[in-house]
Coordinates of C-alpha atoms in Angstrom, one line a residue:
M24 CA 5.8 -9.3 -6.0
G25 CA 2.9 -7.5 -6.5
F26 CA 4.0 -4.6 -4.2
F27 CA 7.2 -4.4 -5.8
T28 CA 5.6 -3.7 -9.2
D29 CA 3.3 -1.4 -7.4
A30 CA 6.3 0.6 -5.8
Y31 CA 8.1 0.6 -9.0
D32 CA 5.4 1.5 -11.0
L33 CA 4.7 4.5 -8.6
F34 CA 8.2 5.9 -9.4
I35 CA 8.3 5.0 -12.8
I36 CA 5.2 6.7 -14.1
G37 CA 6.3 10.0 -12.7
T38 CA 9.6 9.4 -15.2
V39 CA 7.4 8.4 -17.8
T40 CA 5.2 11.3 -17.8
A41 CA 8.4 13.7 -18.0
I42 CA 9.4 11.4 -21.2
L43 CA 6.0 11.5 -22.8
T44 CA 4.8 15.2 -22.1
P45 CA 7.1 16.5 -25.2
L46 CA 6.7 13.4 -27.1
W47 CA 3.2 13.1 -27.1
H48 CA 2.4 17.0 -26.3
L49 CA 0.4 16.3 -23.3
N50 CA -1.4 18.9 -21.3
T51 CA -1.8 19.7 -17.4
G52 CA -4.9 17.4 -17.5
Q53 CA -3.5 14.5 -19.5
L54 CA -0.6 14.4 -17.3
A55 CA -2.8 14.2 -14.2
L56 CA -5.1 11.5 -15.6
L57 CA -2.3 9.6 -16.7
N58 CA -0.4 9.8 -13.1
S59 CA -3.8 8.9 -11.2
T60 CA -5.6 6.2 -13.4
S61 CA -4.0 3.3 -12.0
L62 CA -4.9 4.6 -8.6
A63 CA -8.2 5.1 -9.3
S64 CA -8.7 1.4 -10.8
A65 CA -6.5 0.1 -7.9
A66 CA -9.6 1.2 -5.8
L67 CA -12.2 -0.9 -7.9
G68 CA -9.6 -3.9 -8.1
A69 CA -9.5 -3.8 -3.7
L70 CA -13.1 -3.8 -3.8
F71 CA -13.8 -6.8 -6.2
F72 CA -11.1 -9.0 -5.0
G73 CA -11.6 -8.2 -1.4
K74 CA -15.3 -9.0 -1.6
M75 CA -14.8 -12.0 -3.9
M76 CA -12.2 -13.8 -1.8
D77 CA -14.9 -13.8 1.0
V78 CA -17.6 -15.0 -1.3
L79 CA -15.4 -17.6 -3.3
G80 CA -12.5 -18.3 -1.0
R81 CA -9.0 -16.9 -0.7
K82 CA -7.3 -19.9 -3.2
A83 CA -10.0 -18.9 -5.9
M84 CA -8.8 -15.3 -6.5
Y85 CA -5.2 -15.3 -5.5
G86 CA -3.2 -15.2 -8.5
I87 CA -5.6 -13.6 -10.7
E88 CA -4.7 -9.9 -9.3
V89 CA -1.1 -10.6 -10.7
I90 CA -2.1 -12.0 -13.9
L91 CA -4.0 -8.6 -14.7
L92 CA -1.0 -6.9 -13.3
T93 CA 1.1 -8.6 -15.8
L94 CA -0.9 -8.5 -18.4
G95 CA -1.6 -4.6 -18.0
A96 CA 1.8 -3.7 -17.5
V97 CA 2.9 -5.9 -20.8
L98 CA 0.3 -4.0 -23.1
S99 CA 1.2 -0.7 -21.3
A100 CA 4.6 -0.8 -23.0
F101 CA 3.0 -1.5 -26.8
A102 CA 0.0 1.1 -26.3
P103 CA -0.1 2.8 -29.7
S104 CA -1.6 6.1 -28.7
F105 CA -2.7 8.1 -25.1
G106 CA -6.2 6.7 -24.8
W107 CA -4.8 3.0 -25.1
L108 CA -2.4 3.7 -22.6
I109 CA -4.9 5.2 -20.2
F110 CA -6.8 1.6 -20.6
F111 CA -3.7 -0.4 -20.1
R112 CA -2.9 1.5 -16.9
F113 CA -6.3 1.0 -15.7
L114 CA -5.8 -3.0 -16.1
V115 CA -2.5 -2.3 -14.0
G116 CA -4.4 -0.6 -11.3
L117 CA -6.9 -3.3 -11.0
G118 CA -4.3 -6.1 -10.5
V119 CA -2.7 -3.7 -8.0
G120 CA -5.6 -3.2 -6.1
G121 CA -6.5 -6.5 -5.8
D122 CA -3.2 -7.8 -4.4
Y123 CA -3.8 -5.4 -1.5
P124 CA -6.7 -7.8 0.2
T125 CA -5.2 -11.1 -1.2
S126 CA -2.1 -10.9 0.2
S127 CA -2.6 -9.1 3.4
V128 CA -5.5 -11.5 4.7
I129 CA -3.9 -14.9 3.2
M130 CA -0.7 -14.2 5.0
S131 CA -2.5 -13.0 8.2
E132 CA -4.5 -16.0 8.4
Y133 CA -1.8 -18.3 8.0
S134 CA 0.3 -16.6 10.7
N135 CA 0.3 -17.0 14.5
R136 CA -0.1 -14.3 17.2
K137 CA 3.7 -14.0 17.8
N138 CA 5.2 -12.9 14.5
R139 CA 1.8 -12.2 12.4
G140 CA 2.8 -8.4 12.3
F141 CA 6.4 -9.0 11.1
L142 CA 5.5 -11.8 8.3
V143 CA 2.6 -9.7 6.7
T144 CA 4.7 -6.6 6.8
M145 CA 7.6 -8.4 5.4
V146 CA 5.1 -9.2 2.3
F147 CA 4.5 -5.4 1.9
A148 CA 8.1 -4.5 2.3
M149 CA 8.5 -5.7 -1.3
Q150 CA 7.6 -2.3 -2.0
G151 CA 10.6 -1.1 -0.5
L152 CA 12.6 -2.6 -3.0
G153 CA 10.4 -1.4 -5.8
L154 CA 10.8 2.1 -4.8
L155 CA 14.7 1.5 -5.0
V156 CA 14.6 -0.4 -8.3
G157 CA 12.2 1.8 -9.9
P158 CA 14.5 5.0 -10.2
L159 CA 17.7 3.0 -10.6
V160 CA 15.9 1.0 -13.7
A161 CA 14.8 4.9 -15.0
A162 CA 18.7 6.2 -14.6
L163 CA 19.9 3.4 -16.3
L164 CA 17.8 3.6 -19.5
L165 CA 17.8 7.2 -19.5
S166 CA 21.8 7.2 -19.7
S167 CA 21.8 4.2 -21.9
G168 CA 21.6 6.5 -25.0
L169 CA 18.1 4.5 -26.2
P170 CA 15.6 6.9 -27.7
H171 CA 13.2 8.2 -25.3
P172 CA 10.1 6.7 -27.4
L173 CA 11.7 3.1 -26.5
V174 CA 12.7 3.8 -23.0
W175 CA 9.2 4.9 -21.4
R176 CA 8.1 1.4 -23.1
L177 CA 10.9 -0.3 -21.5
M178 CA 10.3 1.4 -18.4
L179 CA 6.4 0.2 -18.1
G180 CA 7.0 -3.2 -19.5
L181 CA 9.9 -4.5 -17.2
G182 CA 7.2 -4.1 -14.2
A183 CA 5.6 -7.3 -15.6
I184 CA 8.3 -9.3 -14.7
P185 CA 8.4 -9.7 -10.9
A186 CA 4.7 -10.1 -11.1
A187 CA 4.8 -12.8 -13.6
S188 CA 7.1 -14.5 -11.7
V189 CA 4.7 -15.6 -9.0
I190 CA 1.8 -16.3 -10.6
Y191 CA 2.2 -20.2 -10.9
L192 CA 3.1 -20.2 -7.2
R193 CA 0.0 -18.2 -5.9
R194 CA -2.4 -20.4 -8.2
K195 CA -1.1 -23.5 -6.1
I196 CA -1.9 -22.2 -2.5
S197 CA -3.8 -23.8 -0.3
E198 CA -7.1 -22.4 1.3
T199 CA -6.7 -21.2 4.9
P200 CA -7.7 -23.4 7.4
R201 CA -9.2 -20.3 9.0
Y202 CA -11.5 -19.5 6.2
L203 CA -12.6 -23.1 5.8
I204 CA -13.8 -23.1 9.4
A205 CA -15.3 -20.0 10.1
V206 CA -17.1 -19.5 6.6
K207 CA -17.1 -22.8 4.6
D208 CA -17.6 -25.0 7.8
D209 CA -15.3 -27.6 7.0
A210 CA -13.2 -28.2 9.8
Q211 CA -12.2 -31.9 8.2
Q212 CA -10.7 -29.9 5.3
A213 CA -8.9 -27.2 7.3
A214 CA -7.0 -30.2 9.7
E215 CA -5.9 -31.7 6.2
V216 CA -4.6 -28.5 5.3
V217 CA -2.8 -27.8 8.5
S218 CA -1.5 -31.6 8.7
H219 CA 0.0 -31.2 5.1
L220 CA 1.7 -27.8 6.0
T221 CA 2.9 -28.2 9.7
G222 CA 2.7 -32.0 9.8
N223 CA 0.4 -31.4 13.4
L224 CA -3.3 -31.9 13.6
L225 CA -5.9 -29.0 14.2
T226 CA -7.2 -29.1 17.6
T227 CA -9.0 -26.0 18.1
V228 CA -12.1 -25.0 15.9
P229 CA -13.6 -21.7 16.2
D230 CA -17.3 -21.1 17.0
E231 CA -19.3 -21.3 13.8
S232 CA -21.5 -18.4 14.6
V233 CA -18.7 -16.3 13.7
A234 CA -19.7 -16.6 10.0
T235 CA -22.9 -15.0 10.4
Q236 CA -21.5 -11.2 11.2
K237 CA -22.5 -8.4 9.3
L238 CA -20.4 -5.9 8.2
W239 CA -22.9 -2.7 9.0
T240 CA -22.7 -2.8 12.4
R241 CA -21.5 -0.1 14.6
R242 CA -18.4 -1.4 15.9
N243 CA -17.7 -2.5 12.5
M244 CA -18.0 0.8 11.0
I245 CA -15.9 2.5 13.6
R246 CA -12.9 0.1 12.8
L247 CA -13.4 0.7 9.1
L248 CA -13.6 4.6 9.6
G249 CA -10.1 3.8 11.2
T250 CA -8.8 1.6 8.7
A251 CA -10.2 3.1 5.5
G252 CA -9.6 6.8 7.1
S253 CA -6.2 6.2 8.3
W254 CA -4.9 4.6 4.6
F255 CA -6.8 7.4 2.8
L256 CA -4.8 9.7 4.5
I257 CA -1.6 8.2 4.6
D258 CA -1.7 7.5 0.9
V259 CA -2.5 11.2 0.2
A260 CA 0.9 12.0 1.8
F261 CA 2.7 9.0 0.2
Y262 CA 1.6 8.9 -3.4
G263 CA 1.3 12.7 -3.4
N264 CA 5.0 12.8 -2.3
G265 CA 6.2 9.6 -4.8
V266 CA 4.5 10.8 -8.1
S267 CA 5.5 14.5 -7.3
S268 CA 9.0 13.5 -6.6
Q269 CA 10.3 14.9 -10.0
L270 CA 8.6 18.0 -9.6
I271 CA 9.8 18.4 -5.8
L272 CA 13.3 18.1 -6.9
K273 CA 13.3 19.8 -9.9
A274 CA 12.0 22.9 -7.8
L275 CA 15.2 22.3 -5.4
L276 CA 17.5 21.5 -8.3
P277 CA 16.3 23.4 -11.2
R278 CA 19.6 22.8 -13.0
A279 CA 19.8 19.2 -12.6
T280 CA 19.1 16.6 -15.3
L281 CA 16.3 14.0 -15.4
V282 CA 19.0 11.6 -14.9
T283 CA 20.3 13.4 -12.0
T284 CA 17.1 14.1 -10.0
T285 CA 16.3 10.2 -10.5
L286 CA 19.5 9.3 -8.9
V287 CA 18.9 12.0 -5.8
A288 CA 15.3 10.0 -5.7
A289 CA 16.8 6.6 -5.7
G290 CA 19.2 7.8 -2.8
I291 CA 16.6 9.5 -0.5
F292 CA 14.5 5.6 -1.0
L293 CA 17.8 3.8 -0.4
V294 CA 19.0 5.7 3.1
A295 CA 15.5 6.6 4.7
A296 CA 12.4 4.6 2.7
V297 CA 13.9 0.9 2.4
P298 CA 15.1 0.7 5.9
G299 CA 11.9 2.0 7.2
Y300 CA 10.1 -1.1 5.9
Y301 CA 12.0 -3.5 7.5
I302 CA 12.8 -1.9 10.6
A303 CA 9.0 -1.5 11.1
A304 CA 8.6 -5.3 10.3
A305 CA 11.1 -6.1 13.1
F306 CA 9.5 -3.9 15.7
M307 CA 5.7 -4.4 14.8
D308 CA 5.3 -7.1 17.2
R309 CA 7.2 -5.6 19.8
M310 CA 6.0 -2.2 19.8
G311 CA 2.5 -2.7 18.4
R312 CA 0.4 -1.2 15.4
K313 CA -1.1 1.9 17.2
V314 CA 2.2 3.2 18.5
I315 CA 4.1 2.8 15.1
Q316 CA 1.1 4.3 13.3
S317 CA 0.8 7.1 15.7
V318 CA 4.6 8.0 16.1
G319 CA 4.8 7.8 11.8
F320 CA 1.9 10.2 11.5
G321 CA 3.4 12.4 13.8
V322 CA 6.9 12.9 12.8
M323 CA 5.4 13.4 9.3
A324 CA 3.3 16.1 10.7
L325 CA 6.5 17.6 11.9
A326 CA 8.6 17.3 9.1
Y327 CA 6.0 19.0 6.8
V328 CA 4.9 21.5 9.3
S329 CA 8.8 22.7 9.5
I330 CA 8.8 23.3 5.8
F331 CA 5.7 25.2 6.0
L332 CA 6.4 27.6 9.1
V333 CA 10.1 28.0 7.4
P334 CA 9.9 28.3 4.0
E335 CA 13.5 29.4 3.6
I336 CA 14.4 25.6 4.3
V337 CA 13.3 25.5 0.1
R338 CA 16.3 27.5 -0.4
L339 CA 18.8 24.8 1.7
P340 CA 18.8 22.0 -0.9
I341 CA 20.8 19.7 1.6
L342 CA 18.6 20.9 4.8
F343 CA 15.2 20.2 2.9
L344 CA 16.4 16.9 1.6
L345 CA 17.0 15.8 5.1
I346 CA 13.4 16.6 6.1
Y347 CA 12.2 15.0 3.2
A348 CA 13.9 11.8 4.0
V349 CA 12.8 11.9 7.5
S350 CA 9.3 12.0 6.6
Y351 CA 10.0 9.2 4.1
F352 CA 11.4 7.1 6.6
F353 CA 8.5 7.5 9.0
I354 CA 6.1 6.9 6.4
E355 CA 7.2 3.5 6.0
F356 CA 8.2 2.8 9.8
G357 CA 4.7 4.2 10.4
P358 CA 1.5 4.2 8.6
N359 CA 2.0 2.9 5.2
T360 CA 3.1 -0.5 6.8
T361 CA 0.5 -0.4 9.4
T362 CA -2.6 0.3 7.3
F363 CA -1.8 -2.7 5.0
L364 CA -1.3 -5.1 8.4
V365 CA -4.4 -4.0 10.7
P366 CA -7.3 -4.5 8.4
S367 CA -6.3 -8.1 8.2
E368 CA -6.7 -8.4 12.1
V369 CA -9.6 -6.3 13.4
F370 CA -12.5 -8.1 11.4
P371 CA -13.9 -11.4 11.5
T372 CA -13.1 -14.1 9.1
N373 CA -16.3 -14.0 7.1
L374 CA -15.7 -10.0 6.3
R375 CA -12.0 -10.1 6.8
G376 CA -11.4 -9.6 2.6
T377 CA -14.5 -7.4 2.2
A378 CA -13.3 -5.2 4.9
H379 CA -9.5 -5.1 3.8
G380 CA -10.6 -4.3 0.1
I381 CA -12.5 -1.3 1.4
S382 CA -10.0 0.1 3.4
A383 CA -7.6 -0.7 0.3
A384 CA -9.8 1.2 -1.5
G385 CA -9.9 4.1 0.7
G386 CA -6.1 4.4 0.8
K387 CA -6.0 4.1 -3.1
M388 CA -9.0 6.9 -3.4
G389 CA -6.3 9.1 -1.2
A390 CA -3.5 8.2 -3.6
F391 CA -5.6 9.1 -6.7
L392 CA -6.6 12.4 -4.8
G393 CA -2.7 12.9 -4.2
A394 CA -1.6 12.2 -7.6
F395 CA -4.3 14.2 -9.3
V396 CA -4.5 17.1 -7.2
L397 CA -0.9 17.8 -5.3
P398 CA 0.8 18.3 -8.4
G399 CA -1.4 21.1 -9.3
I400 CA -1.3 22.4 -5.8
L401 CA 2.4 22.3 -5.5
K402 CA 2.4 24.2 -9.2
S403 CA 0.2 27.2 -8.0
L404 CA 1.0 27.5 -4.0
G405 CA 4.6 26.3 -3.9
L406 CA 6.1 24.0 -2.1
S407 CA 5.9 25.2 1.4
H408 CA 1.9 25.6 1.3
T409 CA 2.0 21.7 -0.1
M410 CA 3.7 20.6 2.7
G411 CA 1.6 22.5 5.4
L412 CA -1.2 20.7 3.8
L413 CA 0.3 17.4 4.2
A414 CA 1.1 18.6 8.0
A415 CA -2.8 18.6 8.3
V416 CA -3.5 15.3 6.7
S417 CA -0.8 13.5 9.1
A418 CA -2.1 15.4 12.1
L419 CA -5.5 14.0 11.3
G420 CA -4.1 10.6 10.7
I421 CA -2.9 10.5 14.6
L422 CA -6.6 11.2 16.0
L423 CA -8.0 8.6 13.8
T424 CA -5.6 6.0 15.0
L425 CA -6.1 6.9 18.4
L426 CA -9.7 6.8 18.4
T427 CA -11.2 4.0 16.3
L428 CA -8.6 1.3 16.2
P429 CA -7.6 -1.7 18.6
E430 CA -4.4 -3.0 19.4
M431 CA -3.7 -6.4 18.1
K432 CA -0.2 -7.1 19.5
R433 CA 0.0 -10.4 21.0
H434 CA -3.4 -11.4 19.9
S435 CA -4.5 -14.2 17.9
L436 CA -7.2 -13.7 15.2
E437 CA -9.2 -15.9 17.3
D438 CA -8.9 -13.6 20.2
N439 CA -10.6 -11.0 18.0
E440 CA -13.3 -13.3 17.0
E441 CA -14.4 -13.5 20.5
I442 CA -15.2 -9.9 20.6
W443 CA -18.1 -10.1 17.5
R444 CA -19.4 -12.9 19.6
A445 CA -19.3 -11.4 23.3
Q446 CA -21.6 -9.0 24.4
G447 CA -20.8 -5.9 26.6
V448 CA -17.0 -5.7 25.6
S449 CA -15.8 -2.5 24.7
D450 CA -15.3 -1.2 21.1
S451 CA -11.9 -0.3 21.6
R452 CA -10.4 -2.9 23.8
L453 CA -9.4 -6.5 23.2
P454 CA -9.0 -9.2 26.3
Q455 CA -5.5 -9.4 27.5
P456 CA -3.5 -12.2 26.2
T457 CA -2.3 -14.8 28.2
E458 CA 1.4 -15.8 28.6

């Protein structure tokens, strides 16, 4: 549910800034800071939780991130001033960032090669529901007749509910057997966990030498460039689109009310974004991560460049919204889901949390850049040139995907561990899986 709140918050903050601007007389700098603070702190949260889950264990850290998220959301609703609101948004970001490595790594380590892509992607797919619920809640509150000074507080505070609902369950989860074996060298406890969860005995123990792997090797750095770089690029586009959605829709529908633009955004999310998450999950273990990520970046680039090359599209709201929706679908059926999954698969167990945290931090810095810079670019250069910039970002994502990342479809995490022990194995290829 952390990803539900993450996506809910992504949309809601755009509406909250629209409400707060006249109420608190916010200037351009304050608006940018409000939009992007939680994104910057999410990078710190991802780094901290990713590292600590490798040091202290998956179980030790799981659940603390949603406690921070819940606390930050509740306190944001009661913020007495702009400064306090920024601080509480910082707490929200720490929790959101921490949820990326913890949830992905734990689900990946509990999954098998056959459906790991599906299971990890389904965890992330909760973001799709948050993208839908966010604008619906905003529209409901805006049309309720409640005063705006109360509405924005309710919008922020309601984000705490889904996160709070999973705190107990997360704190009760067992340590993953893979971590117990590869890092703690405790095969007996790992066998007990497997027996408790499945009723089966653990019979295969990975080589202990995996636990000695270091992060700063050539192979690791190439993969880290691929995972963190791809995540950075997609989040520039994804969060830039999300936070700027009200500005984009206002530019297309200048006479529309805030409620109208909010409902239009909800329609786009329902028709395009939400199906993208679940279709990606269904095909992740069939098509493969690299194919889905490359195709997603490619279609995004085509959608954005069409608006850049034919600016008149901006004057045709229906056509523009169609292209905008297509880009949203292939963000989800593409790099937004794969960048969450891949870092949990391509690094050895003792580095998995740290590497995923660095990758997620790269993504959040891209999100920060998109939220902080794109609204200004949109205002100064216009919509078509902004889309041209996003097209270039997407094209770079294709190159990174193809040149730096291995394909983990139908491979177990133990297949990947073999690469870290083997000598003379190509950086870009895994051994072929057996049937």
